[in-house]
GROMACS .gro file of C-alpha atoms in nm:
model
  375
    1UNK     CA    1  -2.738  -1.728  -1.819
    2UNK     CA    2  -2.360  -1.743  -1.847
    3UNK     CA    3  -2.164  -1.787  -1.526
    4UNK     CA    4  -1.797  -1.684  -1.517
    5UNK     CA    5  -1.544  -1.838  -1.280
    6UNK     CA    6  -1.437  -1.523  -1.096
    7UNK     CA    7  -1.532  -1.158  -1.078
    8UNK     CA    8  -1.284  -0.921  -0.914
    9UNK     CA    9  -1.427  -0.596  -0.778
   10UNK     CA   10  -1.162  -0.324  -0.770
   11UNK     CA   11  -0.883  -0.258  -1.019
   12UNK     CA   12  -0.609  -0.137  -0.784
   13UNK     CA   13  -0.298  -0.331  -0.694
   14UNK     CA   14  -0.489  -0.601  -0.503
   15UNK     CA   15  -0.751  -0.655  -0.771
   16UNK     CA   16  -0.501  -0.656  -1.057
   17UNK     CA   17  -0.268  -0.907  -0.896
   18UNK     CA   18  -0.561  -1.127  -0.789
   19UNK     CA   19  -0.696  -1.127  -1.146
   20UNK     CA   20  -0.353  -1.210  -1.288
   21UNK     CA   21  -0.295  -1.498  -1.045
   22UNK     CA   22  -0.642  -1.644  -1.106
   23UNK     CA   23  -0.611  -1.614  -1.485
   24UNK     CA   24  -0.268  -1.776  -1.474
   25UNK     CA   25  -0.436  -2.057  -1.280
   26UNK     CA   26  -0.680  -2.115  -1.565
   27UNK     CA   27  -0.987  -1.926  -1.443
   28UNK     CA   28  -1.211  -1.711  -1.662
   29UNK     CA   29  -1.182  -1.373  -1.493
   30UNK     CA   30  -1.361  -1.039  -1.523
   31UNK     CA   31  -1.257  -0.728  -1.332
   32UNK     CA   32  -1.492  -0.439  -1.255
   33UNK     CA   33  -1.345  -0.107  -1.144
   34UNK     CA   34  -1.523   0.222  -1.071
   35UNK     CA   35  -1.227   0.419  -1.219
   36UNK     CA   36  -1.206   0.666  -0.930
   37UNK     CA   37  -0.824   0.628  -0.948
   38UNK     CA   38  -0.771   0.760  -0.597
   39UNK     CA   39  -0.596   0.457  -0.447
   40UNK     CA   40  -0.325   0.249  -0.617
   41UNK     CA   41  -0.321   0.480  -0.919
   42UNK     CA   42  -0.229   0.771  -0.689
   43UNK     CA   43   0.032   0.578  -0.490
   44UNK     CA   44   0.388   0.699  -0.439
   45UNK     CA   45   0.564   0.362  -0.456
   46UNK     CA   46   0.707   0.306  -0.107
   47UNK     CA   47   0.774  -0.055  -0.006
   48UNK     CA   48   0.721  -0.032   0.369
   49UNK     CA   49   0.837  -0.300   0.612
   50UNK     CA   50   0.926  -0.128   0.939
   51UNK     CA   51   0.646   0.021   1.148
   52UNK     CA   52   0.571   0.375   1.037
   53UNK     CA   53   0.605   0.627   1.318
   54UNK     CA   54   0.307   0.812   1.171
   55UNK     CA   55   0.086   0.507   1.220
   56UNK     CA   56   0.205   0.453   1.577
   57UNK     CA   57   0.118   0.815   1.662
   58UNK     CA   58  -0.219   0.837   1.485
   59UNK     CA   59  -0.354   0.487   1.549
   60UNK     CA   60  -0.189   0.363   1.872
   61UNK     CA   61  -0.472   0.114   1.935
   62UNK     CA   62  -0.394  -0.052   1.601
   63UNK     CA   63  -0.013  -0.057   1.637
   64UNK     CA   64  -0.006  -0.403   1.804
   65UNK     CA   65  -0.184  -0.550   1.502
   66UNK     CA   66   0.070  -0.392   1.268
   67UNK     CA   67   0.356  -0.520   1.483
   68UNK     CA   68   0.217  -0.874   1.477
   69UNK     CA   69   0.186  -0.849   1.096
   70UNK     CA   70   0.549  -0.749   1.033
   71UNK     CA   71   0.650  -1.092   0.895
   72UNK     CA   72   0.373  -1.042   0.637
   73UNK     CA   73   0.549  -0.728   0.512
   74UNK     CA   74   0.871  -0.923   0.461
   75UNK     CA   75   0.680  -1.177   0.250
   76UNK     CA   76   0.505  -0.895   0.063
   77UNK     CA   77   0.830  -0.735  -0.053
   78UNK     CA   78   0.951  -1.074  -0.176
   79UNK     CA   79   0.626  -1.105  -0.373
   80UNK     CA   80   0.698  -0.766  -0.531
   81UNK     CA   81   1.044  -0.890  -0.627
   82UNK     CA   82   0.889  -1.197  -0.793
   83UNK     CA   83   0.650  -0.981  -0.994
   84UNK     CA   84   0.936  -0.748  -1.088
   85UNK     CA   85   1.128  -1.044  -1.233
   86UNK     CA   86   0.831  -1.193  -1.415
   87UNK     CA   87   0.629  -0.890  -1.531
   88UNK     CA   88   0.856  -0.588  -1.467
   89UNK     CA   89   1.090  -0.417  -1.445
   90UNK     CA   90   0.919  -0.169  -1.213
   91UNK     CA   91   1.234   0.030  -1.120
   92UNK     CA   92   1.232  -0.167  -0.795
   93UNK     CA   93   1.522  -0.087  -0.563
   94UNK     CA   94   1.561  -0.255  -0.225
   95UNK     CA   95   1.851  -0.085  -0.048
   96UNK     CA   96   1.667  -0.027   0.278
   97UNK     CA   97   1.478   0.250   0.452
   98UNK     CA   98   1.610   0.519   0.687
   99UNK     CA   99   1.393   0.656   0.968
  100UNK     CA  100   1.561   0.977   1.083
  101UNK     CA  101   1.596   1.124   1.432
  102UNK     CA  102   1.669   1.488   1.522
  103UNK     CA  103   1.695   1.447   1.899
  104UNK     CA  104   1.799   1.204   2.170
  105UNK     CA  105   1.433   1.144   2.251
  106UNK     CA  106   1.361   1.043   1.893
  107UNK     CA  107   1.661   0.810   1.894
  108UNK     CA  108   1.529   0.647   2.210
  109UNK     CA  109   1.196   0.591   2.034
  110UNK     CA  110   1.379   0.429   1.741
  111UNK     CA  111   1.579   0.205   1.975
  112UNK     CA  112   1.261   0.069   2.131
  113UNK     CA  113   1.091   0.031   1.792
  114UNK     CA  114   1.392  -0.146   1.640
  115UNK     CA  115   1.401  -0.397   1.926
  116UNK     CA  116   1.033  -0.482   1.869
  117UNK     CA  117   1.090  -0.518   1.494
  118UNK     CA  118   1.398  -0.737   1.534
  119UNK     CA  119   1.190  -0.980   1.742
  120UNK     CA  120   0.957  -1.012   1.441
  121UNK     CA  121   1.245  -1.102   1.208
  122UNK     CA  122   1.324  -0.764   1.051
  123UNK     CA  123   1.686  -0.677   0.969
  124UNK     CA  124   1.740  -0.341   1.142
  125UNK     CA  125   2.038  -0.137   1.263
  126UNK     CA  126   2.072   0.187   1.458
  127UNK     CA  127   2.314   0.438   1.306
  128UNK     CA  128   2.486   0.737   1.460
  129UNK     CA  129   2.570   1.053   1.269
  130UNK     CA  130   2.918   0.939   1.168
  131UNK     CA  131   2.775   0.621   1.015
  132UNK     CA  132   2.503   0.822   0.841
  133UNK     CA  133   2.763   1.054   0.689
  134UNK     CA  134   2.910   0.757   0.502
  135UNK     CA  135   2.571   0.629   0.390
  136UNK     CA  136   2.375   0.951   0.333
  137UNK     CA  137   2.600   1.259   0.344
  138UNK     CA  138   2.322   1.470   0.190
  139UNK     CA  139   2.116   1.474   0.509
  140UNK     CA  140   2.064   1.794   0.706
  141UNK     CA  141   2.321   1.866   0.974
  142UNK     CA  142   2.058   1.849   1.251
  143UNK     CA  143   2.001   1.474   1.197
  144UNK     CA  144   2.161   1.291   1.492
  145UNK     CA  145   2.098   0.931   1.385
  146UNK     CA  146   1.858   0.689   1.221
  147UNK     CA  147   1.718   0.340   1.212
  148UNK     CA  148   1.811   0.150   0.897
  149UNK     CA  149   1.566  -0.122   0.796
  150UNK     CA  150   1.749  -0.326   0.535
  151UNK     CA  151   1.427  -0.491   0.418
  152UNK     CA  152   1.258  -0.179   0.276
  153UNK     CA  153   1.261  -0.045  -0.078
  154UNK     CA  154   1.084   0.158  -0.344
  155UNK     CA  155   0.948   0.126  -0.697
  156UNK     CA  156   0.784   0.335  -0.967
  157UNK     CA  157   0.407   0.275  -0.932
  158UNK     CA  158   0.329   0.437  -1.268
  159UNK     CA  159   0.541   0.175  -1.442
  160UNK     CA  160   0.421  -0.110  -1.220
  161UNK     CA  161   0.051  -0.033  -1.263
  162UNK     CA  162   0.077  -0.009  -1.642
  163UNK     CA  163   0.273  -0.333  -1.676
  164UNK     CA  164   0.042  -0.525  -1.443
  165UNK     CA  165  -0.268  -0.405  -1.626
  166UNK     CA  166  -0.112  -0.506  -1.958
  167UNK     CA  167  -0.037  -0.852  -1.818
  168UNK     CA  168  -0.399  -0.894  -1.704
  169UNK     CA  169  -0.529  -0.801  -2.050
  170UNK     CA  170  -0.276  -1.035  -2.212
  171UNK     CA  171  -0.417  -1.319  -1.999
  172UNK     CA  172  -0.770  -1.245  -2.120
  173UNK     CA  173  -0.907  -1.071  -1.811
  174UNK     CA  174  -1.225  -0.886  -1.912
  175UNK     CA  175  -1.164  -0.530  -1.783
  176UNK     CA  176  -1.482  -0.327  -1.725
  177UNK     CA  177  -1.551   0.021  -1.590
  178UNK     CA  178  -1.860   0.010  -1.371
  179UNK     CA  179  -1.969   0.058  -1.012
  180UNK     CA  180  -2.086  -0.244  -0.813
  181UNK     CA  181  -2.400  -0.165  -0.614
  182UNK     CA  182  -2.503  -0.498  -0.463
  183UNK     CA  183  -2.423  -0.866  -0.408
  184UNK     CA  184  -2.619  -1.183  -0.351
  185UNK     CA  185  -2.528  -1.549  -0.308
  186UNK     CA  186  -2.767  -1.831  -0.392
  187UNK     CA  187  -2.547  -2.112  -0.518
  188UNK     CA  188  -2.354  -1.878  -0.747
  189UNK     CA  189  -2.287  -1.511  -0.671
  190UNK     CA  190  -2.491  -1.236  -0.835
  191UNK     CA  191  -2.325  -0.896  -0.874
  192UNK     CA  192  -2.536  -0.590  -0.964
  193UNK     CA  193  -2.375  -0.283  -1.124
  194UNK     CA  194  -2.481   0.080  -1.166
  195UNK     CA  195  -2.494   0.034  -1.544
  196UNK     CA  196  -2.770  -0.225  -1.503
  197UNK     CA  197  -2.538  -0.512  -1.588
  198UNK     CA  198  -2.574  -0.823  -1.370
  199UNK     CA  199  -2.284  -1.069  -1.338
  200UNK     CA  200  -2.331  -1.433  -1.242
  201UNK     CA  201  -2.012  -1.589  -1.114
  202UNK     CA  202  -1.881  -1.884  -0.918
  203UNK     CA  203  -1.665  -1.666  -0.689
  204UNK     CA  204  -1.615  -1.295  -0.623
  205UNK     CA  205  -1.311  -1.119  -0.480
  206UNK     CA  206  -1.389  -0.783  -0.319
  207UNK     CA  207  -1.068  -0.580  -0.354
  208UNK     CA  208  -1.224  -0.233  -0.352
  209UNK     CA  209  -1.043  -0.102  -0.042
  210UNK     CA  210  -1.260   0.150   0.144
  211UNK     CA  211  -1.556   0.053  -0.076
  212UNK     CA  212  -1.600  -0.302   0.055
  213UNK     CA  213  -1.779  -0.208   0.377
  214UNK     CA  214  -2.108  -0.107   0.218
  215UNK     CA  215  -2.107  -0.416  -0.008
  216UNK     CA  216  -2.104  -0.667   0.279
  217UNK     CA  217  -2.328  -0.494   0.532
  218UNK     CA  218  -2.615  -0.720   0.430
  219UNK     CA  219  -2.405  -1.025   0.523
  220UNK     CA  220  -2.370  -0.936   0.892
  221UNK     CA  221  -2.028  -0.772   0.872
  222UNK     CA  222  -1.950  -0.430   1.014
  223UNK     CA  223  -1.613  -0.340   0.864
  224UNK     CA  224  -1.430  -0.031   0.999
  225UNK     CA  225  -1.283   0.053   0.657
  226UNK     CA  226  -1.221   0.426   0.614
  227UNK     CA  227  -1.085   0.634   0.328
  228UNK     CA  228  -0.798   0.856   0.444
  229UNK     CA  229  -0.725   1.138   0.194
  230UNK     CA  230  -0.350   1.203   0.168
  231UNK     CA  231  -0.121   1.442  -0.022
  232UNK     CA  232   0.183   1.380  -0.249
  233UNK     CA  233   0.433   1.578  -0.461
  234UNK     CA  234   0.701   1.510  -0.719
  235UNK     CA  235   0.995   1.735  -0.806
  236UNK     CA  236   1.192   1.792  -1.122
  237UNK     CA  237   1.498   1.570  -1.166
  238UNK     CA  238   1.791   1.627  -0.932
  239UNK     CA  239   2.129   1.463  -0.907
  240UNK     CA  240   2.087   1.094  -0.827
  241UNK     CA  241   2.184   1.032  -0.466
  242UNK     CA  242   1.893   0.912  -0.250
  243UNK     CA  243   1.899   0.533  -0.261
  244UNK     CA  244   1.684   0.471   0.046
  245UNK     CA  245   1.322   0.516   0.143
  246UNK     CA  246   1.332   0.811   0.388
  247UNK     CA  247   1.100   0.854   0.688
  248UNK     CA  248   1.111   1.041   1.019
  249UNK     CA  249   1.082   0.924   1.380
  250UNK     CA  250   0.824   1.187   1.471
  251UNK     CA  251   0.709   1.383   1.165
  252UNK     CA  252   0.486   1.256   0.884
  253UNK     CA  253   0.697   1.220   0.570
  254UNK     CA  254   0.826   0.976   0.312
  255UNK     CA  255   1.060   1.064   0.030
  256UNK     CA  256   1.233   0.861  -0.236
  257UNK     CA  257   1.412   0.923  -0.565
  258UNK     CA  258   1.322   0.753  -0.892
  259UNK     CA  259   1.575   0.647  -1.152
  260UNK     CA  260   1.477   0.960  -1.348
  261UNK     CA  261   1.617   1.174  -1.063
  262UNK     CA  262   1.273   1.299  -0.961
  263UNK     CA  263   1.191   1.293  -0.591
  264UNK     CA  264   0.849   1.185  -0.464
  265UNK     CA  265   0.750   1.344  -0.133
  266UNK     CA  266   0.451   1.239   0.075
  267UNK     CA  267   0.399   1.044   0.392
  268UNK     CA  268   0.063   1.120   0.545
  269UNK     CA  269  -0.015   1.488   0.497
  270UNK     CA  270  -0.386   1.557   0.485
  271UNK     CA  271  -0.581   1.615   0.163
  272UNK     CA  272  -0.934   1.748   0.119
  273UNK     CA  273  -1.202   1.482   0.110
  274UNK     CA  274  -1.459   1.511  -0.169
  275UNK     CA  275  -1.643   1.196  -0.065
  276UNK     CA  276  -1.555   0.838  -0.139
  277UNK     CA  277  -1.661   0.857  -0.504
  278UNK     CA  278  -1.422   1.132  -0.612
  279UNK     CA  279  -1.050   1.208  -0.601
  280UNK     CA  280  -0.950   1.422  -0.298
  281UNK     CA  281  -0.838   1.781  -0.341
  282UNK     CA  282  -0.499   1.933  -0.264
  283UNK     CA  283  -0.457   2.154   0.044
  284UNK     CA  284  -0.207   2.441   0.020
  285UNK     CA  285  -0.091   2.395   0.379
  286UNK     CA  286  -0.006   2.031   0.312
  287UNK     CA  287   0.183   2.119  -0.004
  288UNK     CA  288   0.392   2.384   0.172
  289UNK     CA  289   0.446   2.191   0.494
  290UNK     CA  290   0.537   1.866   0.323
  291UNK     CA  291   0.793   2.031   0.093
  292UNK     CA  292   0.940   2.244   0.372
  293UNK     CA  293   0.998   1.939   0.591
  294UNK     CA  294   1.157   1.748   0.302
  295UNK     CA  295   1.398   2.036   0.236
  296UNK     CA  296   1.489   2.050   0.604
  297UNK     CA  297   1.579   1.682   0.609
  298UNK     CA  298   1.752   1.684   0.267
  299UNK     CA  299   1.862   2.047   0.199
  300UNK     CA  300   1.935   1.990  -0.172
  301UNK     CA  301   1.560   1.935  -0.227
  302UNK     CA  302   1.514   2.307  -0.159
  303UNK     CA  303   1.684   2.381  -0.493
  304UNK     CA  304   1.432   2.178  -0.695
  305UNK     CA  305   1.096   2.280  -0.838
  306UNK     CA  306   0.781   2.086  -0.759
  307UNK     CA  307   0.632   1.992  -1.097
  308UNK     CA  308   0.318   1.812  -0.980
  309UNK     CA  309   0.116   1.772  -0.664
  310UNK     CA  310  -0.184   1.542  -0.617
  311UNK     CA  311  -0.395   1.357  -0.363
  312UNK     CA  312  -0.512   1.001  -0.315
  313UNK     CA  313  -0.677   0.778  -0.058
  314UNK     CA  314  -0.522   0.542   0.191
  315UNK     CA  315  -0.746   0.279   0.351
  316UNK     CA  316  -0.746   0.231   0.728
  317UNK     CA  317  -0.887  -0.079   0.892
  318UNK     CA  318  -0.765  -0.214   1.228
  319UNK     CA  319  -0.395  -0.252   1.150
  320UNK     CA  320  -0.441  -0.603   1.013
  321UNK     CA  321  -0.525  -0.721   0.664
  322UNK     CA  322  -0.865  -0.865   0.575
  323UNK     CA  323  -0.851  -1.196   0.386
  324UNK     CA  324  -1.105  -1.473   0.351
  325UNK     CA  325  -1.460  -1.569   0.273
  326UNK     CA  326  -1.760  -1.382   0.413
  327UNK     CA  327  -1.907  -1.595   0.697
  328UNK     CA  328  -2.211  -1.776   0.558
  329UNK     CA  329  -2.129  -1.659   0.203
  330UNK     CA  330  -1.783  -1.804   0.147
  331UNK     CA  331  -1.795  -1.762  -0.232
  332UNK     CA  332  -1.751  -1.389  -0.162
  333UNK     CA  333  -1.385  -1.334  -0.070
  334UNK     CA  334  -1.256  -1.017   0.093
  335UNK     CA  335  -0.907  -0.889   0.014
  336UNK     CA  336  -0.814  -0.561   0.186
  337UNK     CA  337  -0.452  -0.504   0.298
  338UNK     CA  338  -0.372  -0.356   0.636
  339UNK     CA  339  -0.152  -0.049   0.674
  340UNK     CA  340   0.073   0.020   0.368
  341UNK     CA  341  -0.173  -0.134   0.126
  342UNK     CA  342   0.039  -0.091  -0.187
  343UNK     CA  343   0.321  -0.289  -0.026
  344UNK     CA  344   0.090  -0.568   0.087
  345UNK     CA  345  -0.130  -0.558  -0.223
  346UNK     CA  346   0.028  -0.826  -0.445
  347UNK     CA  347   0.058  -1.077  -0.160
  348UNK     CA  348  -0.304  -1.020  -0.058
  349UNK     CA  349  -0.413  -1.042  -0.421
  350UNK     CA  350  -0.239  -1.375  -0.476
  351UNK     CA  351  -0.376  -1.511  -0.148
  352UNK     CA  352  -0.730  -1.416  -0.251
  353UNK     CA  353  -0.684  -1.580  -0.592
  354UNK     CA  354  -0.564  -1.901  -0.425
  355UNK     CA  355  -0.875  -1.904  -0.206
  356UNK     CA  356  -1.096  -1.850  -0.511
  357UNK     CA  357  -0.929  -2.138  -0.697
  358UNK     CA  358  -0.937  -2.372  -0.398
  359UNK     CA  359  -0.558  -2.368  -0.358
  360UNK     CA  360  -0.344  -2.320  -0.048
  361UNK     CA  361  -0.272  -1.946  -0.002
  362UNK     CA  362   0.090  -1.828   0.040
  363UNK     CA  363   0.027  -1.724   0.402
  364UNK     CA  364  -0.173  -1.827   0.705
  365UNK     CA  365  -0.496  -1.628   0.672
  366UNK     CA  366  -0.643  -1.728   1.010
  367UNK     CA  367  -0.543  -1.398   1.180
  368UNK     CA  368  -0.698  -1.196   0.897
  369UNK     CA  369  -1.039  -1.356   0.836
  370UNK     CA  370  -1.353  -1.140   0.818
  371UNK     CA  371  -1.522  -1.323   1.104
  372UNK     CA  372  -1.361  -1.085   1.355
  373UNK     CA  373  -1.602  -0.817   1.231
  374UNK     CA  374  -1.920  -1.023   1.248
  375UNK     CA  375  -2.197  -0.810   1.395
   0.00000   0.00000   0.00000
């Protein structure tokens, strides 16, 4: 019976970066992914740092956990910059994010939010319309002001995912398509797959987002991980002008422009769930509403054709990330980012790899350990 050093379950951004970090540290690594491609491979490439107004509205009970985690987002963007230097380029641009307001009430909301974020170390400014005209003259005339978070950015996830996967293969990571159905720990960890294959490994990292809950139920953990189906669009190329990540103080939207000139539009519009083992479907009302709102905020978008629309899954938890060994089965390591999982993914992946290798992780994991969900 051959035992490998580390098995990573989940081939999204967390699993890939964990596998890369562990392999660079000298471990023999295999990665098993179910190839649903509804998470990181459907992502739109926002690098979030400021609190998303959408999250505050939809999950107000979780907002304090997100607020307390804001320094983690600053570290996460720096981790992305490191990967961009070493494995990229990923078309990473970090010129800040604008959260737009269309009324005095929305500006008041941004003022309060910015004060909370500044206390957590974020670099934020409030801008009036005259200041916005110098920075973003392409905005709709109804925009009265905005919050500028200088820490935010964007990248091209298609490029990033391909380059990271290539790096993992270059390092000798054994990439397998399979579905993990069960785990056991008796000295080493035994991992059972739908194909009938059984892996014996020293450590396991569970980086399968919404899929981790069912895998650890037998270990006394009740994880509130949920798959949230969301909608996205991309336009044909337009004139290059949008340098910032764009959000709204009250409405669900993100938009950003790639170096190609194409504009990606998303930000939390609902998609049709087809269960957790299949890619979500597109809803016409989300397509039309998302595009209409984008064109209202940036009128020039109304002149562009949408060339592709798709759906993916976000993972909701409790507003905080999940990092650390399963209580009583510490060779099984959980790695699930909190809100904005693609942003936090590489930092969480590297932290999980450090734990697997017995090294000091790049962050204090005490607030994020799985023990808070012990039944």
